[in-house]
PDB file of C-alpha atoms in Angstrom:
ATOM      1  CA  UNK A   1      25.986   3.350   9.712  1.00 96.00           C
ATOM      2  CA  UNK A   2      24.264   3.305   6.272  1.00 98.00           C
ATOM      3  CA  UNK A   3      20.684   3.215   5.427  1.00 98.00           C
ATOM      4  CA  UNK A   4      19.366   2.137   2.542  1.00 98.00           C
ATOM      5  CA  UNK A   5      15.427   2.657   1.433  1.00 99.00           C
ATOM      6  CA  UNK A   6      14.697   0.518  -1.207  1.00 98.00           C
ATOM      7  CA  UNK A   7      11.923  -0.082  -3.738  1.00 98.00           C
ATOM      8  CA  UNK A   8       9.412  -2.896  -2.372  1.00 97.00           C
ATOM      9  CA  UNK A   9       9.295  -4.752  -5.922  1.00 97.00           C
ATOM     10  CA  UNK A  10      12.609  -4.391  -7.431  1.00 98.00           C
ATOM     11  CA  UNK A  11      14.952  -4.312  -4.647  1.00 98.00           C
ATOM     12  CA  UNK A  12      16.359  -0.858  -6.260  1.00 98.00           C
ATOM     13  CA  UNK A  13      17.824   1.365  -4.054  1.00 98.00           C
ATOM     14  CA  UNK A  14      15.880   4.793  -3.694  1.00 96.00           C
ATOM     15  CA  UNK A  15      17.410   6.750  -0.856  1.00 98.00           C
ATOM     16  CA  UNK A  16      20.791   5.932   1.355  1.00 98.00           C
ATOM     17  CA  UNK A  17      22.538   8.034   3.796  1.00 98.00           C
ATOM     18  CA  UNK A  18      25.307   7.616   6.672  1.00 99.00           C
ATOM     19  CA  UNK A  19      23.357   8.529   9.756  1.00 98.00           C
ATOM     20  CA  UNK A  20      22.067   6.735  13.213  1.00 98.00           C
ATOM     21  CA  UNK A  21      18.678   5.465  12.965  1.00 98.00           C
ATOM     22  CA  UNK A  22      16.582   4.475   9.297  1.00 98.00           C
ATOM     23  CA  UNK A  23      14.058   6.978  11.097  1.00 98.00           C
ATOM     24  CA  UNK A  24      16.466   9.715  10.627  1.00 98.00           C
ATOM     25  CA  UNK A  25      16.975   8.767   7.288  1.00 98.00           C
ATOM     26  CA  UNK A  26      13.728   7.885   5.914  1.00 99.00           C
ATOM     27  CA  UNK A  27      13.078  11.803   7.472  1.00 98.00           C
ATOM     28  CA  UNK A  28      16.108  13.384   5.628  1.00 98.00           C
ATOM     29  CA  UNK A  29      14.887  11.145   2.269  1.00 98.00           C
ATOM     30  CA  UNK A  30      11.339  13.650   2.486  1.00 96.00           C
ATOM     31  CA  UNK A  31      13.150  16.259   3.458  1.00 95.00           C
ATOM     32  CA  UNK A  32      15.051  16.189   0.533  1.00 96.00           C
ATOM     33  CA  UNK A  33      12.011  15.612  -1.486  1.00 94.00           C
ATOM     34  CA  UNK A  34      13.152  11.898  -2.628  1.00 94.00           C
ATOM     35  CA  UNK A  35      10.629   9.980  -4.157  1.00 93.00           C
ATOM     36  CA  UNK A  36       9.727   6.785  -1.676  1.00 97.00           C
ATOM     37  CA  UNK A  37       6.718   5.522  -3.453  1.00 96.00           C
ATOM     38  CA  UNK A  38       6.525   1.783  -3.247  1.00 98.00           C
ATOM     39  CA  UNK A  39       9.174   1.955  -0.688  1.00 99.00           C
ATOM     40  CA  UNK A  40      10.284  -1.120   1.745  1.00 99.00           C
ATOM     41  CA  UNK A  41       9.529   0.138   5.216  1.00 99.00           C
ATOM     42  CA  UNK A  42       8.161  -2.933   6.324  1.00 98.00           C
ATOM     43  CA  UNK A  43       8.595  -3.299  10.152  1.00 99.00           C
ATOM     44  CA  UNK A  44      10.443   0.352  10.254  1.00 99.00           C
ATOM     45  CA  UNK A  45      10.815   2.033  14.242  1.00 99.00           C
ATOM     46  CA  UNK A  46       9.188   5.476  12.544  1.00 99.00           C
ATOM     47  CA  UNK A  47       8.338   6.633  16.204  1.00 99.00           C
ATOM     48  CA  UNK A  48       7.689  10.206  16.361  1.00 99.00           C
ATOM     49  CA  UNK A  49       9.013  10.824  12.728  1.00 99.00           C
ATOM     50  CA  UNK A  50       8.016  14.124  10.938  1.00 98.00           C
ATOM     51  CA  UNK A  51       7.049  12.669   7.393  1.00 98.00           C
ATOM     52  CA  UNK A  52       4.497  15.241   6.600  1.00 97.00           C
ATOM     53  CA  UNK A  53       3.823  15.994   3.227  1.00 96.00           C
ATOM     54  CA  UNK A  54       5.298  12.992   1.961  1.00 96.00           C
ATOM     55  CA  UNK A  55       4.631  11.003  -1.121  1.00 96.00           C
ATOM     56  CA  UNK A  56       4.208   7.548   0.365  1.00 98.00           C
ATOM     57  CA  UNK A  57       2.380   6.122  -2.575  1.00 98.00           C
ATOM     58  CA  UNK A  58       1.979   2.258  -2.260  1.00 99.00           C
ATOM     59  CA  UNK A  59       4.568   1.825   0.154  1.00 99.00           C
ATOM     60  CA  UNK A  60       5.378  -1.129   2.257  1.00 99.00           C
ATOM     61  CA  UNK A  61       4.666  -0.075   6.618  1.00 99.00           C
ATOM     62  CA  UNK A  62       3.591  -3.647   7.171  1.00 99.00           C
ATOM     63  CA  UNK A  63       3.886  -3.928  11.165  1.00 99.00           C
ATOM     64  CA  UNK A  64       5.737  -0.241  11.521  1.00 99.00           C
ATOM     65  CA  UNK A  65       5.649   1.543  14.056  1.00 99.00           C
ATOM     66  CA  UNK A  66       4.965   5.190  13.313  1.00 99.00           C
ATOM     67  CA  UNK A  67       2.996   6.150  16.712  1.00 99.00           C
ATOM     68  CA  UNK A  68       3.381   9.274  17.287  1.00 99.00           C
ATOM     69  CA  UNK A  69       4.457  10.496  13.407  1.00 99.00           C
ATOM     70  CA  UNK A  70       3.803  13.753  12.137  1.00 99.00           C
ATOM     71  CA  UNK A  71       1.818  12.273   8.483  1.00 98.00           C
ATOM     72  CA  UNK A  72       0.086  15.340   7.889  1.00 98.00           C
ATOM     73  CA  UNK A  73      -0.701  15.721   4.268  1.00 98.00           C
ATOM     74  CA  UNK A  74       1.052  12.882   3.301  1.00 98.00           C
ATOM     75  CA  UNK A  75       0.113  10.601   0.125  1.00 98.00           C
ATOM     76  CA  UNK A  76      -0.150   7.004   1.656  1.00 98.00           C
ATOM     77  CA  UNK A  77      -3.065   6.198  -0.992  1.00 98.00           C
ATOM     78  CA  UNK A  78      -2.208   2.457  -1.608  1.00 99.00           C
ATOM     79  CA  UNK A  79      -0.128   1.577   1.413  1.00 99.00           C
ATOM     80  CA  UNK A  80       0.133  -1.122   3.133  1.00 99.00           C
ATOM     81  CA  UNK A  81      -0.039  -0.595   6.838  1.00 99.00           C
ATOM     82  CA  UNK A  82      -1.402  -4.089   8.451  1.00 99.00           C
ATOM     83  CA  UNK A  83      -0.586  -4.058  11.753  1.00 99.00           C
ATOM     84  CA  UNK A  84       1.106  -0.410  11.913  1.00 99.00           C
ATOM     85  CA  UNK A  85       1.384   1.065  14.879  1.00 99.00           C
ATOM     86  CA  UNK A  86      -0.327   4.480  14.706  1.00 99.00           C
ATOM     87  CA  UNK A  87      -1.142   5.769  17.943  1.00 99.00           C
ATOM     88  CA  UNK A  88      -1.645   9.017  18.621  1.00 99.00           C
ATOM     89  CA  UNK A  89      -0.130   9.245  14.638  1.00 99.00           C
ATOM     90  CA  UNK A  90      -1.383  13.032  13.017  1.00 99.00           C
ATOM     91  CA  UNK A  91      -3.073  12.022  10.388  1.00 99.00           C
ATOM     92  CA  UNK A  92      -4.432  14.829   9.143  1.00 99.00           C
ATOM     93  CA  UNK A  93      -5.704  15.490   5.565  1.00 99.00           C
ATOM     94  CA  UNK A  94      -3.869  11.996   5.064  1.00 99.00           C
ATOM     95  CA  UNK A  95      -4.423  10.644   2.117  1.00 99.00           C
ATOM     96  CA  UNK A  96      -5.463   6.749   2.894  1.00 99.00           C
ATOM     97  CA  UNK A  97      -6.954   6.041  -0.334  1.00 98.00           C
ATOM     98  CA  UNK A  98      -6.991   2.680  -0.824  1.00 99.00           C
ATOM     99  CA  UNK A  99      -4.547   1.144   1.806  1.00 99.00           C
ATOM    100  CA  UNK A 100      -4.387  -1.710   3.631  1.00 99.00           C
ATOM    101  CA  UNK A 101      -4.795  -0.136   7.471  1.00 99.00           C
ATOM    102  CA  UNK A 102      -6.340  -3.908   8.131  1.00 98.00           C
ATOM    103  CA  UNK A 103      -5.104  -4.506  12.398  1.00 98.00           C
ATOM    104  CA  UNK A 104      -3.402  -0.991  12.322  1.00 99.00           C
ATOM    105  CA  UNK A 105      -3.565   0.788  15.849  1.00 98.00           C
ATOM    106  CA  UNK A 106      -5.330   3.919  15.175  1.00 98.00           C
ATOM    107  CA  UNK A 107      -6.060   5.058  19.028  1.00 99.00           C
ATOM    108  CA  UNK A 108      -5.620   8.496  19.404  1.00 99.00           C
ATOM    109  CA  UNK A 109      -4.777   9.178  16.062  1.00 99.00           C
ATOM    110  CA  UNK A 110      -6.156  12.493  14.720  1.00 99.00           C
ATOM    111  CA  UNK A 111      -7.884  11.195  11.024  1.00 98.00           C
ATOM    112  CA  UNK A 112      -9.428  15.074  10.738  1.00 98.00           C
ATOM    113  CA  UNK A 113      -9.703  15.743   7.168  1.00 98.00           C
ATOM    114  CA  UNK A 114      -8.426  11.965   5.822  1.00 98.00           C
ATOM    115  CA  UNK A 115      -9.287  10.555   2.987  1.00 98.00           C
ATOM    116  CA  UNK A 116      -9.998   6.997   3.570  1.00 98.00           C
ATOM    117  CA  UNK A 117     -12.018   5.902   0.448  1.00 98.00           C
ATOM    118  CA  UNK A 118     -11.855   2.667  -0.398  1.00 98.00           C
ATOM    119  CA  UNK A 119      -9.057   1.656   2.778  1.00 98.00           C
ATOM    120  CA  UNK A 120      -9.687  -1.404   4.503  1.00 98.00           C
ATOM    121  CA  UNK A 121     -10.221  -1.016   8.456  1.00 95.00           C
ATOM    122  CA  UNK A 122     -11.105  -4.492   9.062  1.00 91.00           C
TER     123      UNK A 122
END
């Protein structure tokens, strides 16, 4: 099947690959070092993913679920993740600046050495 990752604002078409699961293709897209700022992810089954190191800039986890992921060093500075599902996520040295983590699970998630400056944990 084919997965497309798209831009959240103008529908553009970022990343696409033949492959089983948009997990294994969001993973390939940062693997191949594609750039998936302001990305549609919205409602994405991310479970367990290794994404670290990834520029996530401003994009779009709204109700994901990326318990488990491997975000270590990754840029999600200006993401939305309301409602994500981050438990027991690896967070560390995250970059969180600015997003939305408003309803996010965050239980057992390791935030060691995240920036969250100016997120919203309400």
């Amino acid at each position: 099947m084919r997965f497309e990752i798209k831009n959240r604002f103008t529908g553009r078409i970022i990343f696409s690959l033949e492959t089983d699961s948009l997990k294994l293709c969001v993973e390939a897209a940062c693997k191949a070092g594609a750039d998936l700022s302001r990305a549609d992810l919205s409602r994405a089954n991310l479970y367990g993913a290794n994404l670290s190191g990834a520029d996530l800039y401003g994009v779009n986890l709204y109700g994901a679920n990326l318990s488990r992921a491997d975000l270590s060093g990754a840029n999600l500075s200006r993401a939305d993740l309301y409602g994500a599902n981050l438990s027991g996520a690896d967070l560390y040295g995250v970059n969180l600046y600015g997003a939305n983590l408003s309803r996010a699970d965050l239980s057992g998630a390791n935030l060691s050495r995240a920036d969250l400056y100016g997120a919203n944990l309400s």
